mmCIF file of C-alpha atoms in Angstrom:
data_model
loop_
_atom_site.group_PDB
_atom_site.id
_atom_site.type_symbol
_atom_site.label_atom_id
_atom_site.label_comp_id
_atom_site.label_asym_id
_atom_site.label_seq_id
_atom_site.Cartn_x
_atom_site.Cartn_y
_atom_site.Cartn_z
ATOM 1 C CA MET A 24 41.987 23.196 5.707
ATOM 2 C CA PRO A 25 39.478 20.730 7.101
ATOM 3 C CA GLN A 26 40.455 22.056 10.300
ATOM 4 C CA ILE A 27 38.715 25.371 9.865
ATOM 5 C CA SER A 28 36.115 24.605 7.126
ATOM 6 C CA GLN A 29 34.797 21.435 9.016
ATOM 7 C CA LEU A 30 35.224 23.131 12.722
ATOM 8 C CA ALA A 31 31.466 24.236 13.217
ATOM 9 C CA GLU A 32 30.082 20.637 12.472
ATOM 10 C CA THR A 33 32.971 18.624 14.030
ATOM 11 C CA TYR A 34 33.982 20.487 17.066
ATOM 12 C CA SER A 35 31.380 18.883 19.363
ATOM 13 C CA SER A 36 32.421 15.591 18.332
ATOM 14 C CA GLN A 37 35.937 16.057 18.441
ATOM 15 C CA ILE A 38 35.730 17.120 22.100
ATOM 16 C CA PHE A 39 33.453 14.506 23.141
ATOM 17 C CA TRP A 40 35.404 11.604 21.894
ATOM 18 C CA LEU A 41 38.683 13.218 22.999
ATOM 19 C CA LEU A 42 37.113 13.583 26.591
ATOM 20 C CA ILE A 43 35.996 10.067 26.304
ATOM 21 C CA PHE A 44 39.152 8.499 25.249
ATOM 22 C CA PHE A 45 41.703 10.701 27.087
ATOM 23 C CA GLY A 46 39.294 10.265 30.026
ATOM 24 C CA PHE A 47 39.950 6.327 29.492
ATOM 25 C CA VAL A 48 43.626 6.825 29.082
ATOM 26 C CA PHE A 49 44.045 9.073 32.227
ATOM 27 C CA PHE A 50 41.613 7.200 34.395
ATOM 28 C CA ALA A 51 42.531 3.450 33.445
ATOM 29 C CA ILE A 52 46.151 4.035 32.666
ATOM 30 C CA GLY A 53 47.455 7.189 34.064
ATOM 31 C CA ARG A 54 45.719 6.683 37.457
ATOM 32 C CA GLY A 55 45.152 3.060 37.319
ATOM 33 C CA MET A 56 48.285 1.453 35.904
ATOM 34 C CA VAL A 57 51.067 3.778 35.927
ATOM 35 C CA PRO A 58 51.058 4.052 39.960
ATOM 36 C CA LYS A 59 51.551 -0.034 39.849
ATOM 37 C CA VAL A 60 54.400 0.427 37.405
ATOM 38 C CA MET A 61 56.060 2.935 39.549
ATOM 39 C CA ALA A 62 55.344 1.127 42.508
ATOM 40 C CA THR A 63 57.439 -1.778 41.191
ATOM 41 C CA VAL A 64 60.314 0.185 40.105
ATOM 42 C CA GLU A 65 60.271 1.680 43.753
ATOM 43 C CA ALA A 66 60.144 -1.790 45.114
ATOM 44 C CA ARG A 67 62.778 -2.808 42.987
ATOM 45 C CA ASP A 68 64.787 0.212 43.859
ATOM 46 C CA GLN A 69 64.334 -0.551 47.728
ATOM 47 C CA GLN A 70 65.156 -4.280 47.760
ATOM 48 C CA ILE A 71 68.363 -3.364 45.538
ATOM 49 C CA ALA A 72 69.211 -0.379 48.326
ATOM 50 C CA ALA A 73 68.325 -3.091 51.178
ATOM 51 C CA ASP A 74 70.359 -6.142 49.648
ATOM 52 C CA LEU A 75 73.201 -3.573 49.368
ATOM 53 C CA ALA A 76 72.834 -2.624 52.828
ATOM 54 C CA ALA A 77 72.874 -6.186 53.637
ATOM 55 C CA ALA A 78 75.861 -7.019 51.973
ATOM 56 C CA GLU A 79 77.630 -4.051 53.444
ATOM 57 C CA ALA A 80 76.683 -5.341 56.968
ATOM 58 C CA ALA A 81 77.745 -8.933 56.221
ATOM 59 C CA ARG A 82 81.383 -7.486 54.992
ATOM 60 C CA ASN A 83 81.448 -5.315 58.095
ATOM 61 C CA ALA A 84 80.473 -8.489 60.215
ATOM 62 C CA ALA A 85 83.174 -10.398 58.274
ATOM 63 C CA ASP A 86 85.702 -7.692 59.152
ATOM 64 C CA ALA A 87 85.283 -7.727 62.996
ATOM 65 C CA GLU A 88 85.023 -11.594 63.021
ATOM 66 C CA GLU A 89 88.318 -11.562 61.032
ATOM 67 C CA GLU A 90 89.574 -8.895 63.535
ATOM 68 C CA ALA A 91 88.505 -10.940 66.303
ATOM 69 C CA TRP A 92 90.048 -13.955 65.205
ATOM 70 C CA ARG A 93 93.384 -12.084 64.677
ATOM 71 C CA VAL A 94 93.365 -10.963 68.269
ATOM 72 C CA GLN A 95 92.640 -14.360 69.709
ATOM 73 C CA ALA A 96 95.190 -15.812 67.110
ATOM 74 C CA ASN A 97 97.871 -13.040 68.498
ATOM 75 C CA ALA A 98 96.724 -13.861 72.247
ATOM 76 C CA GLN A 99 97.118 -17.739 71.668
ATOM 77 C CA ARG A 100 100.455 -17.276 70.045
ATOM 78 C CA ALA A 101 101.786 -15.332 72.799
ATOM 79 C CA GLU A 102 100.274 -18.027 75.289
ATOM 80 C CA ALA A 103 101.922 -20.408 73.587
ATOM 81 C CA GLN A 104 105.208 -18.613 73.158
ATOM 82 C CA SER A 105 105.318 -17.889 77.321
ATOM 83 C CA VAL A 106 104.126 -21.833 77.930
ATOM 84 C CA ILE A 107 107.383 -22.491 75.740
ATOM 85 C CA ALA A 108 109.841 -20.469 77.777
ATOM 86 C CA ALA A 109 108.236 -21.632 80.922
ATOM 87 C CA ALA A 110 109.195 -25.086 79.731
ATOM 88 C CA LYS A 111 112.723 -24.248 78.509
ATOM 89 C CA LEU A 112 113.342 -22.483 82.121
ATOM 90 C CA ASP A 113 112.233 -25.518 84.105
ATOM 91 C CA ALA A 114 114.195 -28.011 81.749
ATOM 92 C CA ALA A 115 117.095 -25.710 82.074
ATOM 93 C CA LYS A 116 116.648 -25.767 86.015
ATOM 94 C CA ALA A 117 116.269 -29.414 86.182
ATOM 95 C CA SER A 118 119.403 -30.060 84.094
ATOM 96 C CA GLU A 119 121.188 -27.740 86.348
ATOM 97 C CA VAL A 120 120.245 -29.510 89.391
ATOM 98 C CA ARG A 121 121.018 -32.917 87.770
ATOM 99 C CA LEU A 122 124.249 -31.507 86.790
ATOM 100 C CA ALA A 123 124.934 -30.447 90.284
ATOM 101 C CA SER A 124 124.215 -33.605 91.842
ATOM 102 C CA ALA A 125 126.040 -35.495 89.121
ATOM 103 C CA SER A 126 129.161 -33.367 89.689
ATOM 104 C CA ALA A 127 128.924 -33.678 93.521
ATOM 105 C CA ALA A 128 128.847 -37.449 92.996
ATOM 106 C CA ILE A 129 131.629 -37.403 90.635
ATOM 107 C CA ASP A 130 133.447 -34.779 93.115
ATOM 108 C CA ALA A 131 132.966 -37.668 95.925
ATOM 109 C CA ARG A 132 134.186 -40.517 93.905
ATOM 110 C CA VAL A 133 137.133 -38.596 92.712
ATOM 111 C CA GLY A 134 138.047 -37.682 96.616
ATOM 112 C CA GLU A 135 137.463 -41.282 97.760
ATOM 113 C CA ALA A 136 139.834 -42.532 94.945
ATOM 114 C CA GLU A 137 142.504 -40.022 95.741
ATOM 115 C CA ALA A 138 142.156 -40.956 99.554
ATOM 116 C CA ARG A 139 142.523 -44.758 98.403
ATOM 117 C CA ILE A 140 145.818 -43.667 96.393
ATOM 118 C CA SER A 141 147.376 -41.866 98.873
ATOM 119 C CA ALA A 142 147.008 -44.535 101.469
ATOM 120 C CA ALA A 143 148.089 -47.093 98.997
ATOM 121 C CA ARG A 144 151.165 -44.831 98.528
ATOM 122 C CA GLY A 145 151.819 -44.474 102.103
ATOM 123 C CA ASP A 146 151.649 -48.270 102.560
ATOM 124 C CA ALA A 147 153.673 -48.852 99.616
ATOM 125 C CA LEU A 148 156.442 -46.510 101.025
ATOM 126 C CA LYS A 149 156.296 -48.398 104.359
ATOM 127 C CA GLU A 150 156.696 -51.518 102.577
ATOM 128 C CA ILE A 151 159.876 -50.055 100.799
ATOM 129 C CA GLU A 152 161.148 -48.752 104.093
ATOM 130 C CA THR A 153 160.918 -52.155 105.516
ATOM 131 C CA VAL A 154 162.389 -53.976 102.560
ATOM 132 C CA ALA A 155 164.990 -51.382 102.318
ATOM 133 C CA ALA A 156 165.753 -51.683 106.207
ATOM 134 C CA GLU A 157 165.974 -55.689 105.621
ATOM 135 C CA ALA A 158 167.939 -55.268 102.557
ATOM 136 C CA ALA A 159 170.476 -52.863 104.433
ATOM 137 C CA SER A 160 170.887 -55.116 107.236
ATOM 138 C CA ASP A 161 171.634 -57.983 104.888
ATOM 139 C CA ILE A 162 173.980 -56.287 102.766
ATOM 140 C CA VAL A 163 175.683 -55.024 106.215
ATOM 141 C CA ALA A 164 175.959 -58.563 107.523
ATOM 142 C CA ARG A 165 177.269 -59.589 104.459
ATOM 143 C CA LEU A 166 180.202 -56.945 104.114
ATOM 144 C CA ALA A 167 180.985 -56.411 107.623
ATOM 145 C CA GLY A 168 179.739 -59.135 109.557
ATOM 146 C CA VAL A 169 178.204 -56.841 111.722
ATOM 147 C CA THR A 170 174.639 -57.810 112.952
ATOM 148 C CA VAL A 171 172.702 -54.603 112.932
ATOM 149 C CA ASP A 172 169.437 -54.779 114.781
ATOM 150 C CA ALA A 173 166.536 -54.234 112.795
ATOM 151 C CA ALA A 174 165.442 -50.703 114.832
ATOM 152 C CA ALA A 175 168.754 -49.267 114.172
ATOM 153 C CA ALA A 176 168.539 -50.504 110.482
ATOM 154 C CA GLN A 177 165.470 -48.870 110.035
ATOM 155 C CA GLY A 178 166.398 -45.709 111.452
ATOM 156 C CA ALA A 179 169.399 -45.353 108.887
ATOM 157 C CA VAL A 180 166.975 -46.104 106.325
ATOM 158 C CA LYS A 181 164.672 -43.601 106.931
ATOM 159 C CA GLU A 182 167.332 -41.230 107.637
ATOM 160 C CA VAL A 183 168.712 -41.927 104.116
ATOM 161 C CA LEU A 184 164.934 -41.938 102.372
ATOM 162 C CA HIS A 185 163.748 -38.897 104.043
ATOM 163 C CA GLY A 186 166.914 -36.885 104.191
ATOM 164 C CA MET B 23 40.202 15.234 -16.972
ATOM 165 C CA ALA B 24 42.796 12.729 -15.861
ATOM 166 C CA ALA B 25 45.114 15.291 -14.843
ATOM 167 C CA GLU B 26 42.383 16.599 -12.479
ATOM 168 C CA GLN B 27 41.851 13.252 -10.954
ATOM 169 C CA ALA B 28 45.452 12.505 -10.114
ATOM 170 C CA LYS B 29 45.926 15.820 -8.581
ATOM 171 C CA VAL B 30 46.744 15.147 -4.910
ATOM 172 C CA ASP B 31 45.166 17.607 -2.419
ATOM 173 C CA PRO B 32 47.711 17.512 0.832
ATOM 174 C CA MET B 33 44.939 18.719 3.177
ATOM 175 C CA HIS B 34 42.398 16.074 2.125
ATOM 176 C CA GLN B 35 43.985 13.827 4.816
ATOM 177 C CA PHE B 36 42.957 16.150 7.463
ATOM 178 C CA THR B 37 39.108 15.653 6.509
ATOM 179 C CA ILE B 38 36.793 14.209 9.240
ATOM 180 C CA GLU B 39 34.284 11.722 8.129
ATOM 181 C CA PRO B 40 31.348 10.219 10.228
ATOM 182 C CA LEU B 41 31.729 6.498 10.193
ATOM 183 C CA PHE B 42 29.597 3.691 10.618
ATOM 184 C CA GLY B 43 26.644 5.889 9.756
ATOM 185 C CA THR B 44 26.803 7.600 12.994
ATOM 186 C CA ASP B 45 26.635 11.151 11.718
ATOM 187 C CA HIS B 46 23.445 11.752 12.914
ATOM 188 C CA TRP B 47 24.389 11.164 16.973
ATOM 189 C CA ALA B 48 23.986 14.051 19.053
ATOM 190 C CA ILE B 49 23.477 15.090 22.733
ATOM 191 C CA ALA B 50 21.599 18.471 23.233
ATOM 192 C CA GLY B 51 21.663 19.292 19.760
ATOM 193 C CA TYR B 52 25.627 18.790 19.507
ATOM 194 C CA ASN B 53 26.712 16.580 17.111
ATOM 195 C CA ILE B 54 28.811 13.872 18.581
ATOM 196 C CA ALA B 55 29.421 11.421 15.129
ATOM 197 C CA PHE B 56 31.810 8.550 15.858
ATOM 198 C CA THR B 57 34.409 9.998 13.194
ATOM 199 C CA ASN B 58 37.610 8.760 11.609
ATOM 200 C CA SER B 59 39.415 11.198 14.304
ATOM 201 C CA ALA B 60 37.521 9.516 17.109
ATOM 202 C CA LEU B 61 38.380 6.188 15.763
ATOM 203 C CA TRP B 62 42.055 6.943 15.813
ATOM 204 C CA MET B 63 41.741 8.339 19.322
ATOM 205 C CA ALA B 64 40.275 4.954 20.477
ATOM 206 C CA ILE B 65 42.984 3.015 18.507
ATOM 207 C CA THR B 66 45.778 5.396 20.460
ATOM 208 C CA ALA B 67 43.722 4.572 23.699
ATOM 209 C CA VAL B 68 43.634 0.969 23.150
ATOM 210 C CA VAL B 69 47.177 0.557 21.735
ATOM 211 C CA LEU B 70 48.680 2.830 24.998
ATOM 212 C CA TRP B 71 46.445 0.551 27.201
ATOM 213 C CA VAL B 72 48.049 -2.916 25.630
ATOM 214 C CA PHE B 73 51.643 -1.260 25.779
ATOM 215 C CA VAL B 74 51.317 -0.600 29.482
ATOM 216 C CA ALA B 75 49.428 -3.496 30.491
ATOM 217 C CA GLY B 76 52.097 -5.687 28.955
ATOM 218 C CA GLY B 77 54.402 -3.574 31.180
ATOM 219 C CA LEU B 78 52.288 -4.502 34.576
ATOM 220 C CA LYS B 79 53.935 -7.839 35.136
ATOM 221 C CA ARG B 80 55.384 -6.386 38.240
ATOM 222 C CA GLN B 81 58.593 -8.695 37.933
ATOM 223 C CA VAL B 82 61.428 -7.800 40.072
ATOM 224 C CA VAL B 83 63.632 -8.519 37.381
ATOM 225 C CA PRO B 84 62.022 -7.072 34.569
ATOM 226 C CA GLY B 85 61.533 -8.246 31.005
ATOM 227 C CA ARG B 86 61.997 -5.934 27.847
ATOM 228 C CA TRP B 87 58.476 -5.034 27.741
ATOM 229 C CA GLN B 88 58.097 -4.102 31.250
ATOM 230 C CA MET B 89 61.645 -2.279 31.109
ATOM 231 C CA ALA B 90 60.256 -0.267 28.211
ATOM 232 C CA VAL B 91 56.999 0.999 30.279
ATOM 233 C CA GLU B 92 59.272 1.483 33.277
ATOM 234 C CA SER B 93 61.569 3.655 31.219
ATOM 235 C CA PHE B 94 58.435 5.737 30.232
ATOM 236 C CA THR B 95 56.939 6.307 33.630
ATOM 237 C CA GLY B 96 60.564 6.767 34.815
ATOM 238 C CA PHE B 97 61.181 9.511 32.221
ATOM 239 C CA ILE B 98 58.008 11.143 33.098
ATOM 240 C CA ASP B 99 58.862 10.995 36.819
ATOM 241 C CA ASN B 100 62.312 12.343 36.337
ATOM 242 C CA LEU B 101 60.901 15.253 34.251
ATOM 243 C CA LEU B 102 58.629 16.234 37.282
ATOM 244 C CA ALA B 103 61.168 15.573 39.611
ATOM 245 C CA ALA B 104 63.676 17.895 37.643
ATOM 246 C CA ASN B 105 61.178 20.798 37.119
ATOM 247 C CA VAL B 106 58.485 20.728 39.733
ATOM 248 C CA GLY B 107 60.489 19.001 42.513
ATOM 249 C CA PRO B 108 58.809 16.424 45.108
ATOM 250 C CA ALA B 109 55.639 17.996 44.867
ATOM 251 C CA GLY B 110 55.480 17.042 41.119
ATOM 252 C CA LYS B 111 55.098 13.112 41.980
ATOM 253 C CA LYS B 112 51.235 13.456 42.119
ATOM 254 C CA TYR B 113 51.023 14.776 38.743
ATOM 255 C CA VAL B 114 52.855 11.843 37.267
ATOM 256 C CA PRO B 115 49.622 10.136 35.889
ATOM 257 C CA TYR B 116 48.396 13.398 34.138
ATOM 258 C CA ILE B 117 51.828 14.029 32.561
ATOM 259 C CA PHE B 118 52.151 10.362 31.607
ATOM 260 C CA SER B 119 48.831 10.372 30.109
ATOM 261 C CA ILE B 120 49.202 13.402 28.164
ATOM 262 C CA PHE B 121 52.609 12.551 26.928
ATOM 263 C CA MET B 122 51.783 9.014 26.101
ATOM 264 C CA PHE B 123 48.665 9.979 24.282
ATOM 265 C CA ILE B 124 49.975 12.381 22.144
ATOM 266 C CA LEU B 125 53.081 10.335 21.458
ATOM 267 C CA PHE B 126 51.008 7.489 20.396
ATOM 268 C CA ALA B 127 48.751 9.339 18.213
ATOM 269 C CA ASN B 128 51.603 11.018 16.449
ATOM 270 C CA LEU B 129 53.370 8.003 15.701
ATOM 271 C CA LEU B 130 50.168 5.950 14.778
ATOM 272 C CA GLY B 131 49.170 8.784 12.556
ATOM 273 C CA LEU B 132 52.743 8.344 10.493
ATOM 274 C CA LEU B 133 52.038 4.573 10.339
ATOM 275 C CA PRO B 134 52.082 3.681 6.314
ATOM 276 C CA LEU B 135 48.740 1.980 6.918
ATOM 277 C CA ALA B 136 47.565 3.122 3.173
ATOM 278 C CA LEU B 137 49.841 0.478 1.811
ATOM 279 C CA VAL B 138 47.019 -2.045 3.098
ATOM 280 C CA GLY B 139 44.316 0.357 2.198
ATOM 281 C CA LEU B 140 43.782 2.050 5.594
ATOM 282 C CA HIS B 141 44.254 5.749 6.165
ATOM 283 C CA PRO B 142 45.542 6.597 9.351
ATOM 284 C CA PHE B 143 44.539 9.704 10.863
ATOM 285 C CA THR B 144 46.428 11.940 12.869
ATOM 286 C CA PHE B 145 44.010 13.778 15.174
ATOM 287 C CA THR B 146 46.898 15.922 17.081
ATOM 288 C CA SER B 147 46.884 17.821 13.594
ATOM 289 C CA HIS B 148 43.453 19.184 14.569
ATOM 290 C CA PHE B 149 43.417 22.348 16.947
ATOM 291 C CA SER B 150 40.057 21.488 18.131
ATOM 292 C CA VAL B 151 41.999 18.297 19.707
ATOM 293 C CA THR B 152 45.258 20.011 20.937
ATOM 294 C CA GLY B 153 43.024 22.897 22.242
ATOM 295 C CA VAL B 154 41.247 20.871 24.452
ATOM 296 C CA LEU B 155 44.210 18.999 25.776
ATOM 297 C CA ALA B 156 45.733 22.586 26.248
ATOM 298 C CA ILE B 157 42.909 23.914 27.995
ATOM 299 C CA LEU B 158 42.894 20.714 30.169
ATOM 300 C CA SER B 159 46.433 21.534 31.178
ATOM 301 C CA PHE B 160 46.046 25.327 31.515
ATOM 302 C CA ALA B 161 42.743 24.567 33.646
ATOM 303 C CA ILE B 162 44.887 22.141 35.711
ATOM 304 C CA VAL B 163 47.696 24.627 36.381
ATOM 305 C CA LEU B 164 44.803 27.243 37.184
ATOM 306 C CA VAL B 165 42.991 24.995 39.681
ATOM 307 C CA VAL B 166 46.256 24.118 41.333
ATOM 308 C CA GLY B 167 47.565 27.738 41.488
ATOM 309 C CA PHE B 168 44.629 29.177 43.030
ATOM 310 C CA TRP B 169 44.080 26.078 45.194
ATOM 311 C CA ARG B 170 47.367 26.068 46.917
ATOM 312 C CA HIS B 171 47.848 29.802 46.925
ATOM 313 C CA GLY B 172 44.516 31.735 46.686
ATOM 314 C CA PHE B 173 44.969 35.210 45.618
ATOM 315 C CA HIS B 174 48.538 34.931 46.310
ATOM 316 C CA PHE B 175 48.842 33.356 42.731
ATOM 317 C CA PHE B 176 48.420 36.452 41.170
ATOM 318 C CA SER B 177 51.901 37.479 42.390
ATOM 319 C CA LEU B 178 52.770 34.992 39.586
ATOM 320 C CA PHE B 179 52.655 38.172 37.395
ATOM 321 C CA VAL B 180 54.853 40.203 39.760
ATOM 322 C CA PRO B 181 58.515 38.577 39.086
ATOM 323 C CA HIS B 182 61.023 39.130 41.786
ATOM 324 C CA GLY B 183 62.968 42.115 41.518
ATOM 325 C CA THR B 184 60.669 44.073 39.491
ATOM 326 C CA PRO B 185 61.251 47.758 40.092
ATOM 327 C CA LEU B 186 57.928 49.757 41.583
ATOM 328 C CA TRP B 187 58.241 52.351 38.776
ATOM 329 C CA LEU B 188 57.504 49.280 36.307
ATOM 330 C CA MET B 189 54.504 47.755 38.287
ATOM 331 C CA TRP B 190 52.130 49.280 35.601
ATOM 332 C CA LEU B 191 53.841 47.354 32.871
ATOM 333 C CA ILE B 192 55.252 44.116 33.874
ATOM 334 C CA PRO B 193 52.093 42.539 35.213
ATOM 335 C CA VAL B 194 50.248 43.359 32.009
ATOM 336 C CA ILE B 195 52.959 41.830 30.227
ATOM 337 C CA GLU B 196 53.233 38.573 32.523
ATOM 338 C CA LEU B 197 49.594 38.410 32.238
ATOM 339 C CA VAL B 198 49.469 38.281 28.549
ATOM 340 C CA SER B 199 52.221 35.772 28.223
ATOM 341 C CA PHE B 200 50.441 33.686 30.898
ATOM 342 C CA LEU B 201 46.998 33.709 28.994
ATOM 343 C CA VAL B 202 48.980 32.924 25.686
ATOM 344 C CA ARG B 203 50.048 29.807 27.061
ATOM 345 C CA PRO B 204 47.355 27.315 26.058
ATOM 346 C CA PHE B 205 47.443 28.994 22.655
ATOM 347 C CA SER B 206 51.000 28.467 22.380
ATOM 348 C CA LEU B 207 50.711 24.833 23.757
ATOM 349 C CA ALA B 208 48.041 23.779 21.297
ATOM 350 C CA LEU B 209 49.158 25.457 18.141
ATOM 351 C CA ARG B 210 52.626 24.353 18.263
ATOM 352 C CA LEU B 211 51.478 20.601 18.636
ATOM 353 C CA PHE B 212 48.871 21.321 15.724
ATOM 354 C CA VAL B 213 51.062 23.236 13.344
ATOM 355 C CA ALA B 214 54.073 20.791 13.717
ATOM 356 C CA MET B 215 52.008 17.659 13.024
ATOM 357 C CA MET B 216 50.006 19.091 10.109
ATOM 358 C CA ALA B 217 53.057 20.796 8.475
ATOM 359 C CA GLY B 218 54.869 17.314 8.356
ATOM 360 C CA HIS B 219 51.997 15.541 7.181
ATOM 361 C CA VAL B 220 51.190 18.168 4.342
ATOM 362 C CA LEU B 221 55.309 17.848 3.456
ATOM 363 C CA LEU B 222 54.928 14.249 3.028
ATOM 364 C CA GLU B 223 51.949 14.611 1.171
ATOM 365 C CA VAL B 224 53.257 17.265 -1.257
ATOM 366 C CA LEU B 225 56.608 15.259 -1.836
ATOM 367 C CA SER B 226 54.499 12.110 -2.474
ATOM 368 C CA SER B 227 52.653 14.005 -5.239
ATOM 369 C CA PHE B 228 55.595 15.308 -6.596
ATOM 370 C CA VAL B 229 56.753 11.495 -6.779
ATOM 371 C CA ILE B 230 53.396 10.445 -8.355
ATOM 372 C CA ASP B 231 53.141 13.024 -10.693
ATOM 373 C CA SER B 232 56.619 13.168 -11.853
ATOM 374 C CA THR B 233 56.701 9.381 -12.416
ATOM 375 C CA ASN B 234 53.436 9.592 -14.490
ATOM 376 C CA ALA B 235 55.038 12.403 -16.404
ATOM 377 C CA GLY B 236 57.675 10.198 -17.850
ATOM 378 C CA PRO B 237 60.963 8.316 -16.633
ATOM 379 C CA GLY B 238 63.175 11.449 -17.348
ATOM 380 C CA TRP B 239 60.750 13.486 -14.846
ATOM 381 C CA ALA B 240 60.903 10.348 -12.495
ATOM 382 C CA ALA B 241 64.664 10.372 -12.493
ATOM 383 C CA MET B 242 64.968 14.263 -12.251
ATOM 384 C CA ILE B 243 62.225 15.072 -9.757
ATOM 385 C CA GLY B 244 60.565 11.721 -8.397
ATOM 386 C CA ILE B 245 63.740 10.119 -7.261
ATOM 387 C CA PRO B 246 65.093 13.070 -5.225
ATOM 388 C CA SER B 247 61.753 13.738 -3.587
ATOM 389 C CA PHE B 248 61.469 10.224 -2.747
ATOM 390 C CA VAL B 249 64.855 10.288 -1.148
ATOM 391 C CA LEU B 250 64.026 13.471 0.835
ATOM 392 C CA MET B 251 60.671 11.746 1.929
ATOM 393 C CA ILE B 252 62.458 9.253 3.498
ATOM 394 C CA ALA B 253 64.609 11.604 5.320
ATOM 395 C CA ILE B 254 61.624 13.687 6.470
ATOM 396 C CA CYS B 255 59.918 10.487 7.429
ATOM 397 C CA ALA B 256 62.626 10.061 10.081
ATOM 398 C CA LEU B 257 62.635 13.546 10.931
ATOM 399 C CA GLU B 258 58.610 13.275 11.413
ATOM 400 C CA LEU B 259 59.048 10.360 13.922
ATOM 401 C CA LEU B 260 61.707 12.808 15.699
ATOM 402 C CA VAL B 261 59.099 15.726 15.518
ATOM 403 C CA ALA B 262 56.458 13.041 17.000
ATOM 404 C CA GLY B 263 58.409 12.355 19.935
ATOM 405 C CA ILE B 264 59.586 16.110 20.371
ATOM 406 C CA GLN B 265 56.059 17.493 20.222
ATOM 407 C CA ALA B 266 54.910 14.991 22.603
ATOM 408 C CA TYR B 267 57.864 15.965 25.179
ATOM 409 C CA VAL B 268 57.224 19.750 24.561
ATOM 410 C CA PHE B 269 53.581 19.425 25.443
ATOM 411 C CA ALA B 270 54.525 17.299 28.547
ATOM 412 C CA LEU B 271 57.608 19.591 29.538
ATOM 413 C CA LEU B 272 55.862 22.929 29.344
ATOM 414 C CA THR B 273 52.828 21.377 31.151
ATOM 415 C CA SER B 274 55.218 20.368 34.043
ATOM 416 C CA LEU B 275 56.909 24.028 34.031
ATOM 417 C CA TYR B 276 53.313 25.540 34.101
ATOM 418 C CA LEU B 277 52.494 23.415 36.978
ATOM 419 C CA ASN B 278 55.944 24.501 38.739
ATOM 420 C CA ASP B 279 54.661 28.090 38.434
ATOM 421 C CA ALA B 280 51.261 26.956 40.105
ATOM 422 C CA GLU B 281 53.095 24.611 42.592
ATOM 423 C CA ASN B 282 55.893 26.903 43.719
ATOM 424 C CA LEU B 283 55.257 30.118 42.571
ATOM 425 C CA HIS B 284 58.681 31.560 41.635
#
């Protein structure tokens, strides 16, 4: 077993070279390079965390913006509704006023026309009386040969016509 | 004589040989020959350096290589976070170094480089190496424990809820189990790696010797041994990872004792 049989002659060389090469591994690789590798990993983890946080913040901002937009849209819609309602009311009022004036004008014309009609009827009645009186006095003169004066004839006609 | 030469010594693979004529190198009388073991430590360190350097592009969107390196550092980071807590962050360089060094050493030692004439050497199969690594971990635990808690660190040997009448016994048991830690750390890795390599070597000698003995023996012993070898190679890859993980895990558990003291 060389590990034991050669121990006395080789232990110093084994220890010496092991310390040399393990010392190199520890100081050059363990102390020199490993911290850099781990710093890289750390930096990457931090960047990932920062990116995730930024994405989260951006999403929150987008949500807030959408919420604000929705509130604004709702407000604008409500405003538009009220404007429409006011316009409807105005239009209704205006048409009411115009209808009223139009109906007043129509009423006035109807009244005027009725007045004209009644006047025309009165005139016509008077004419009928006159014609009837003349016809009555004519008929009396021809049948009885009596001359009746106009006033009497008229009175008689009036009496018959109006009862 | 021919049979004598064909005999495979399963322990020969662990022999340490000085390379490049450096066997006379010494510091203060201690031999520091550059051996095949030291060569494979150097190869492990270089391969590990190349691996981590390839993942050092520091891109925000990582490529495959960077992803692989980052998964290893993240693995060690999670291990320490789970076992030591936030205070474990500062041990990532050490635990990463020890885990990757052992893992790469185990895996490189398993490479079938003998096919191209090279002989991989698994230096983690020497307790002189695993012992140094275990003593390093244990020393760090001791230094951290006494640095952070002073003599209060000795309360580690008195678990919560110890009845007073057992105070003469429990601390002794705890002390022994504490002092055994570096040995268990070192021996576990050393034994696991050596056993696997010996097993592969023995099975390969079965394949070679039975095939030399004739086609009947080859069919009866050689082929089943070869199938078993393939399966055990897969198992050894698993063991290579598990032993590195166990070493790192236990070191982090001991560091948890030193950091958080119960």
